[in-house]
CSV table of C-alpha atoms in Angstrom, one decimal:
chain,number,residue,atom,x,y,z
A,202,ARG,CA,-0.1,-0.2,-0.4
A,203,LYS,CA,2.8,2.1,1.2
A,204,ARG,CA,4.4,1.4,-2.7
A,205,LEU,CA,1.3,2.3,-3.9
A,206,TYR,CA,1.1,5.5,-2.9
A,207,ASN,CA,4.7,6.4,-3.7
A,208,LYS,CA,3.6,5.7,-7.1
A,209,LYS,CA,1.3,8.1,-6.5
A,210,GLU,CA,2.8,10.7,-5.5
A,211,LEU,CA,5.5,10.0,-8.5
A,212,LYS,CA,2.8,10.4,-10.7
A,213,ALA,CA,1.8,14.4,-10.4
A,214,GLN,CA,5.0,15.9,-9.4
A,215,LYS,CA,5.7,13.8,-12.8
A,216,ILE,CA,3.2,15.8,-14.0
A,217,GLN,CA,3.4,19.4,-12.1
A,218,PHE,CA,7.2,19.0,-13.3
A,219,ALA,CA,6.1,18.7,-17.3
A,220,ARG,CA,3.8,22.3,-15.8
A,221,VAL,CA,6.4,24.3,-15.3
A,222,ALA,CA,9.8,23.3,-16.2
A,223,ASP,CA,11.7,24.9,-18.5
A,224,ASP,CA,14.4,22.6,-19.8
A,225,PRO,CA,14.6,21.8,-22.8
A,226,MET,CA,16.2,17.8,-22.4
A,227,MET,CA,13.6,17.4,-19.8
A,228,LEU,CA,10.4,18.4,-20.6
A,229,VAL,CA,11.7,16.5,-24.7
A,230,GLU,CA,11.7,13.5,-22.7
A,231,PHE,CA,8.2,14.4,-20.8
A,232,SER,CA,7.1,14.7,-24.2
A,233,HIS,CA,7.8,11.1,-24.7
A,234,ASP,CA,6.2,9.8,-21.0
A,235,GLU,CA,3.4,6.7,-21.8
A,236,ASP,CA,1.4,8.9,-19.4
A,237,ILE,CA,-1.1,11.9,-21.5
A,238,LYS,CA,-1.1,14.5,-18.6
A,239,VAL,CA,2.6,14.7,-18.1
A,240,ARG,CA,2.0,15.1,-22.0
A,241,GLU,CA,-0.8,17.2,-22.5
A,242,GLU,CA,1.3,19.6,-19.6
A,243,VAL,CA,4.1,20.1,-21.9
A,244,ALA,CA,1.2,20.8,-24.7
A,245,GLY,CA,0.0,23.5,-22.7
A,246,ASN,CA,3.7,25.2,-21.1
A,247,LYS,CA,4.7,28.5,-22.9
A,248,ASN,CA,8.6,27.5,-21.7
A,249,THR,CA,8.3,24.3,-24.8
A,250,PRO,CA,9.7,24.3,-27.4
A,251,GLY,CA,8.3,25.3,-30.8
A,252,GLU,CA,10.0,22.1,-31.8
A,253,ILE,CA,8.2,19.9,-29.5
A,254,LEU,CA,5.0,21.5,-30.0
A,255,PHE,CA,5.2,21.3,-33.5
A,256,ASN,CA,6.0,16.7,-33.1
A,257,LEU,CA,3.5,16.9,-30.2
A,258,ALA,CA,0.2,18.2,-32.9
A,259,GLN,CA,1.3,14.6,-34.4
A,260,GLU,CA,-0.4,13.4,-31.3
A,261,ASP,CA,-3.9,11.2,-31.4
A,262,GLU,CA,-4.4,11.7,-28.6
A,263,TYR,CA,-7.1,14.9,-28.8
A,264,PRO,CA,-7.0,16.0,-24.7
A,265,VAL,CA,-3.1,17.5,-25.2
A,266,ILE,CA,-4.1,19.0,-28.7
A,267,TYR,CA,-6.9,20.5,-26.8
A,268,LYS,CA,-4.0,22.0,-24.3
A,269,MET,CA,-2.0,23.2,-26.5
A,270,SER,CA,-4.7,25.5,-28.9
A,271,SER,CA,-4.3,28.1,-25.4
A,272,ASN,CA,-0.7,27.6,-25.7
A,273,ASN,CA,0.3,31.0,-27.0
A,274,THR,CA,4.1,29.9,-27.7
A,275,THR,CA,2.3,27.0,-30.1
A,276,PRO,CA,4.0,27.8,-33.8
A,277,ASN,CA,1.7,28.4,-36.4
A,278,ARG,CA,3.0,25.7,-38.4
A,279,ALA,CA,2.0,23.5,-35.0
A,280,PHE,CA,-2.0,25.1,-35.7
A,281,ASP,CA,-1.9,24.2,-38.8
A,282,VAL,CA,-1.1,20.8,-39.0
A,283,ILE,CA,-4.2,20.5,-35.9
A,284,ILE,CA,-6.3,22.5,-37.8
A,285,SER,CA,-6.1,20.5,-40.5
A,286,ARG,CA,-6.5,17.3,-38.1
A,287,PHE,CA,-9.1,18.2,-35.7
A,288,GLY,CA,-10.8,21.2,-36.7
A,289,ALA,CA,-13.9,20.7,-38.5
A,290,ASP,CA,-14.6,18.5,-34.8
A,291,HIS,CA,-13.4,20.7,-32.1
A,292,PRO,CA,-15.0,24.1,-32.8
A,293,ASP,CA,-13.9,24.6,-29.3
A,294,MET,CA,-10.0,24.4,-29.8
A,295,LEU,CA,-10.4,26.8,-32.9
A,296,SER,CA,-12.0,28.8,-31.1
A,297,HIS,CA,-8.7,28.8,-28.6
A,298,ILE,CA,-6.5,29.1,-31.6
A,299,ALA,CA,-7.9,31.9,-33.5
A,300,GLU,CA,-8.0,33.7,-30.0
A,301,ARG,CA,-4.3,33.6,-29.8
A,302,PRO,CA,-2.3,37.2,-30.6
A,303,HIS,CA,0.4,35.2,-32.4
A,304,ILE,CA,-0.8,33.4,-35.4
A,305,ASN,CA,-0.2,35.1,-38.8
A,306,ALA,CA,-2.5,36.3,-40.9
A,307,ASN,CA,-2.0,32.0,-43.1
A,308,ILE,CA,-3.9,30.5,-40.2
A,309,ILE,CA,-6.5,33.0,-39.8
A,310,ARG,CA,-7.4,31.9,-43.4
A,311,LYS,CA,-7.4,28.9,-42.5
A,312,LEU,CA,-10.0,29.1,-39.5
A,313,PHE,CA,-13.0,31.5,-41.7
A,314,GLN,CA,-12.7,28.6,-43.9
A,315,VAL,CA,-13.0,25.5,-41.7
A,316,GLY,CA,-14.3,27.5,-38.4
A,317,PRO,CA,-18.8,28.1,-37.4
A,318,ASP,CA,-19.4,31.2,-36.9
A,319,THR,CA,-18.8,31.8,-33.6
A,320,LEU,CA,-15.2,32.6,-34.6
A,321,HIS,CA,-15.9,34.9,-36.5
A,322,LYS,CA,-16.2,37.6,-33.8
A,323,ALA,CA,-12.6,37.3,-33.1
A,324,LEU,CA,-11.4,36.9,-36.2
A,325,ALA,CA,-12.7,40.0,-37.7
A,326,LYS,CA,-10.9,42.1,-34.6
A,327,HIS,CA,-7.6,40.0,-34.9
A,328,VAL,CA,-4.8,42.7,-34.9
A,329,ASN,CA,-3.6,40.0,-38.0
A,330,ALA,CA,-6.3,39.8,-39.2
A,331,PRO,CA,-5.7,39.7,-43.7
A,332,GLY,CA,-8.2,42.5,-45.7
A,333,ASP,CA,-9.4,39.5,-48.2
A,334,VAL,CA,-10.6,38.1,-44.9
A,335,LEU,CA,-12.4,41.2,-43.2
A,336,THR,CA,-14.1,41.9,-46.7
A,337,GLU,CA,-15.9,38.4,-46.8
A,338,LEU,CA,-16.9,39.1,-42.6
A,339,SER,CA,-17.7,42.6,-43.7
A,340,LYS,CA,-20.5,40.8,-45.6
A,341,SER,CA,-21.3,39.0,-42.2
A,342,LYS,CA,-25.5,38.9,-41.3
A,343,ASP,CA,-24.5,40.4,-37.5
A,344,SER,CA,-24.1,44.2,-36.9
A,345,GLU,CA,-21.1,42.7,-34.2
A,346,VAL,CA,-19.6,41.1,-36.7
A,347,ARG,CA,-19.3,44.3,-39.2
A,348,SER,CA,-18.2,46.7,-36.3
A,349,TYR,CA,-15.3,45.0,-35.7
A,350,VAL,CA,-14.8,44.6,-39.4
A,351,ALA,CA,-15.2,48.2,-38.8
A,352,ARG,CA,-12.2,49.0,-36.4
A,353,ASN,CA,-10.0,46.7,-38.2
A,354,ASN,CA,-7.0,48.6,-39.9
A,355,ASN,CA,-6.0,45.7,-42.1
A,356,THR,CA,-10.2,46.6,-43.4
A,357,ARG,CA,-9.3,47.9,-46.6
A,358,ILE,CA,-11.4,50.9,-47.5
A,359,GLU,CA,-13.3,50.6,-50.3
A,360,VAL,CA,-14.7,47.7,-47.4
A,361,LEU,CA,-14.8,50.5,-45.1
A,362,LEU,CA,-16.8,52.3,-47.3
A,363,ASN,CA,-19.2,49.6,-48.5
A,364,ILE,CA,-19.3,49.0,-43.9
A,365,TYR,CA,-21.0,52.7,-44.1
A,366,HIS,CA,-23.1,53.1,-46.9
A,367,ASP,CA,-24.7,49.5,-45.9
A,368,ALA,CA,-25.2,51.2,-42.3
A,369,ILE,CA,-26.7,54.6,-43.1
A,370,LYS,CA,-28.9,52.0,-45.9
A,371,GLU,CA,-29.6,50.0,-41.8
A,372,ASP,CA,-30.1,53.6,-39.8
A,373,ASN,CA,-27.1,51.8,-37.5
A,374,ALA,CA,-25.6,54.6,-36.5
A,375,GLY,CA,-23.0,53.0,-34.4
A,376,LEU,CA,-21.6,51.1,-37.1
A,377,THR,CA,-21.2,53.8,-39.2
A,378,ALA,CA,-19.1,55.7,-36.7
A,379,ASP,CA,-17.6,53.0,-36.9
A,380,ALA,CA,-16.1,52.5,-40.0
A,381,VAL,CA,-14.4,56.3,-39.7
A,382,SER,CA,-13.9,56.8,-36.1
A,383,GLY,CA,-10.7,55.4,-34.6
A,384,ASN,CA,-9.9,52.8,-38.4
A,385,GLN,CA,-6.2,54.0,-39.1
A,386,THR,CA,-7.2,53.2,-42.5
A,387,PHE,CA,-9.9,55.5,-43.2
A,388,ALA,CA,-7.8,58.2,-41.5
A,389,SER,CA,-4.4,57.7,-43.7
A,390,ASN,CA,-6.3,57.2,-46.8
A,391,TYR,CA,-8.3,60.6,-47.0
A,392,LYS,CA,-7.3,61.0,-50.7
A,393,THR,CA,-8.5,57.5,-51.7
A,394,MET,CA,-11.5,58.2,-50.2
A,395,ALA,CA,-11.9,61.4,-52.2
A,396,GLU,CA,-11.2,58.9,-54.9
A,397,LEU,CA,-14.2,56.3,-54.3
A,398,VAL,CA,-16.4,59.3,-53.3
A,399,PRO,CA,-18.3,59.0,-56.9
A,400,THR,CA,-19.1,55.8,-57.0
A,401,MET,CA,-21.4,56.2,-53.8
A,402,PRO,CA,-24.9,57.4,-53.3
A,403,ALA,CA,-25.3,61.2,-52.9
A,404,PHE,CA,-27.0,60.9,-49.2
A,405,VAL,CA,-23.5,58.6,-48.8
A,406,MET,CA,-21.5,61.6,-49.5
A,407,VAL,CA,-23.1,64.2,-47.0
A,408,LEU,CA,-22.6,62.3,-44.5
A,409,MET,CA,-19.2,61.0,-44.9
A,410,ALA,CA,-18.5,65.0,-45.2
A,411,GLN,CA,-20.0,65.9,-41.7
A,412,ALA,CA,-18.3,62.6,-39.6
A,413,SER,CA,-15.0,63.6,-41.9
A,414,LYS,CA,-13.2,66.3,-40.5
A,415,ASN,CA,-10.0,66.4,-43.5
A,416,GLU,CA,-10.8,70.0,-45.9
A,417,TYR,CA,-9.5,67.9,-48.8
A,418,VAL,CA,-11.8,65.6,-48.5
A,419,LEU,CA,-14.3,67.6,-47.5
A,420,ASP,CA,-13.5,70.0,-50.9
A,421,MET,CA,-13.6,67.1,-53.0
A,422,ILE,CA,-17.3,65.9,-51.8
A,423,VAL,CA,-18.9,69.0,-51.7
A,424,LYS,CA,-17.9,70.0,-55.0
A,425,LEU,CA,-18.5,66.7,-56.9
A,426,MET,CA,-22.8,67.4,-54.3
A,427,MET,CA,-22.6,71.0,-56.0
A,428,SER,CA,-23.2,69.1,-58.9
A,429,SER,CA,-25.3,66.7,-58.4
A,430,ARG,CA,-29.4,66.9,-59.1
A,431,GLU,CA,-29.6,65.2,-55.0
A,432,LYS,CA,-28.0,68.2,-53.2
A,433,MET,CA,-31.4,69.8,-53.1
A,434,GLU,CA,-33.0,66.7,-51.8
A,435,PHE,CA,-30.0,66.0,-49.3
A,436,GLY,CA,-29.9,69.5,-48.0
A,437,ILE,CA,-26.6,70.3,-49.1
A,438,GLU,CA,-26.8,74.0,-49.1
A,439,GLY,CA,-27.3,73.8,-45.0
A,440,PHE,CA,-24.5,71.4,-44.7
A,441,VAL,CA,-22.6,74.0,-46.8
A,442,LEU,CA,-22.9,77.2,-44.5
A,443,ASP,CA,-22.6,74.5,-41.2
A,444,ASN,CA,-18.9,74.0,-43.0
A,445,PRO,CA,-17.0,77.4,-43.6
A,446,VAL,CA,-13.6,75.9,-44.2
A,447,VAL,CA,-15.5,73.7,-47.3
A,448,SER,CA,-14.9,75.8,-50.9
A,449,THR,CA,-17.9,75.7,-53.6
A,450,GLU,CA,-16.7,77.0,-56.0
A,451,THR,CA,-16.9,74.7,-59.3
C-alpha cells in the first residue's frame, strides 16, 4: 500500500514538473511520456520549445491537442497541422486558436474556411486578420462582426466605405461611427477615400463629409455634391453653411 501511494505521488510530481519545467531536455523526455496527463502539461507549458509542440501536433490524443490550442507559444505550423487534423470536429479548439495573439494571416484564413460562424467575431478583431478575410467578414449578417471589421486597421478602404454605406441604409449609427472613427486605415487614406466618393450615392457623400475632418475630403465631396441633382433633397446648402471651411467653387 505504501509502494502504491509512492507511485501515485511520483506520478503527480511528474505532472507538476511537466507543467512548469523550462529545461528543453526534460521537456523532450516528458513529451514522450506514456502518461497522457504528462504530455498534456507539456503541450500547455509556455516554456515548451516550438519543435516539441510541433511534434506533439502529430498526437492522436485530443486532450493533448486541446491543451496546445491555448498555448501562446504554439508555433503557427503546429496550429496548421492540428486545424487540418481536428478542426472540423472540434470548434471549441478552433475558438482557442482564434484568440491566440500570434496567429498569422494564413492560420486566420484557415480558421475562416473550416471554422463555424462563432469564430467570426474573434477573427474580425484580430490584429493579424488579412484584408481578404475581413472583406468576407464585412458581409456578415451579424452587425457586431461588421463593427469589428470596421475598427480593424487591416480592412481595405473600399470595404470601409461599403460598411459605411450599408450601415446608413440600416440606420445603424453605431456601426457607421465605427467605420470612420478610430480606424487608421480610414484616417490615413483620405485621398483614396475622396477618389472613391463618386461611386457612392449622394446621401452617403453628405454623411461622409459630416464625419470627415479633412479639408481635402470635404472640398472634394462638396464639389461633387454641388453638381448633383440630388443636392436639394439631401440639404447640401445647409451643410455648406455649417462648414465655412469648405470651398463651394466649381
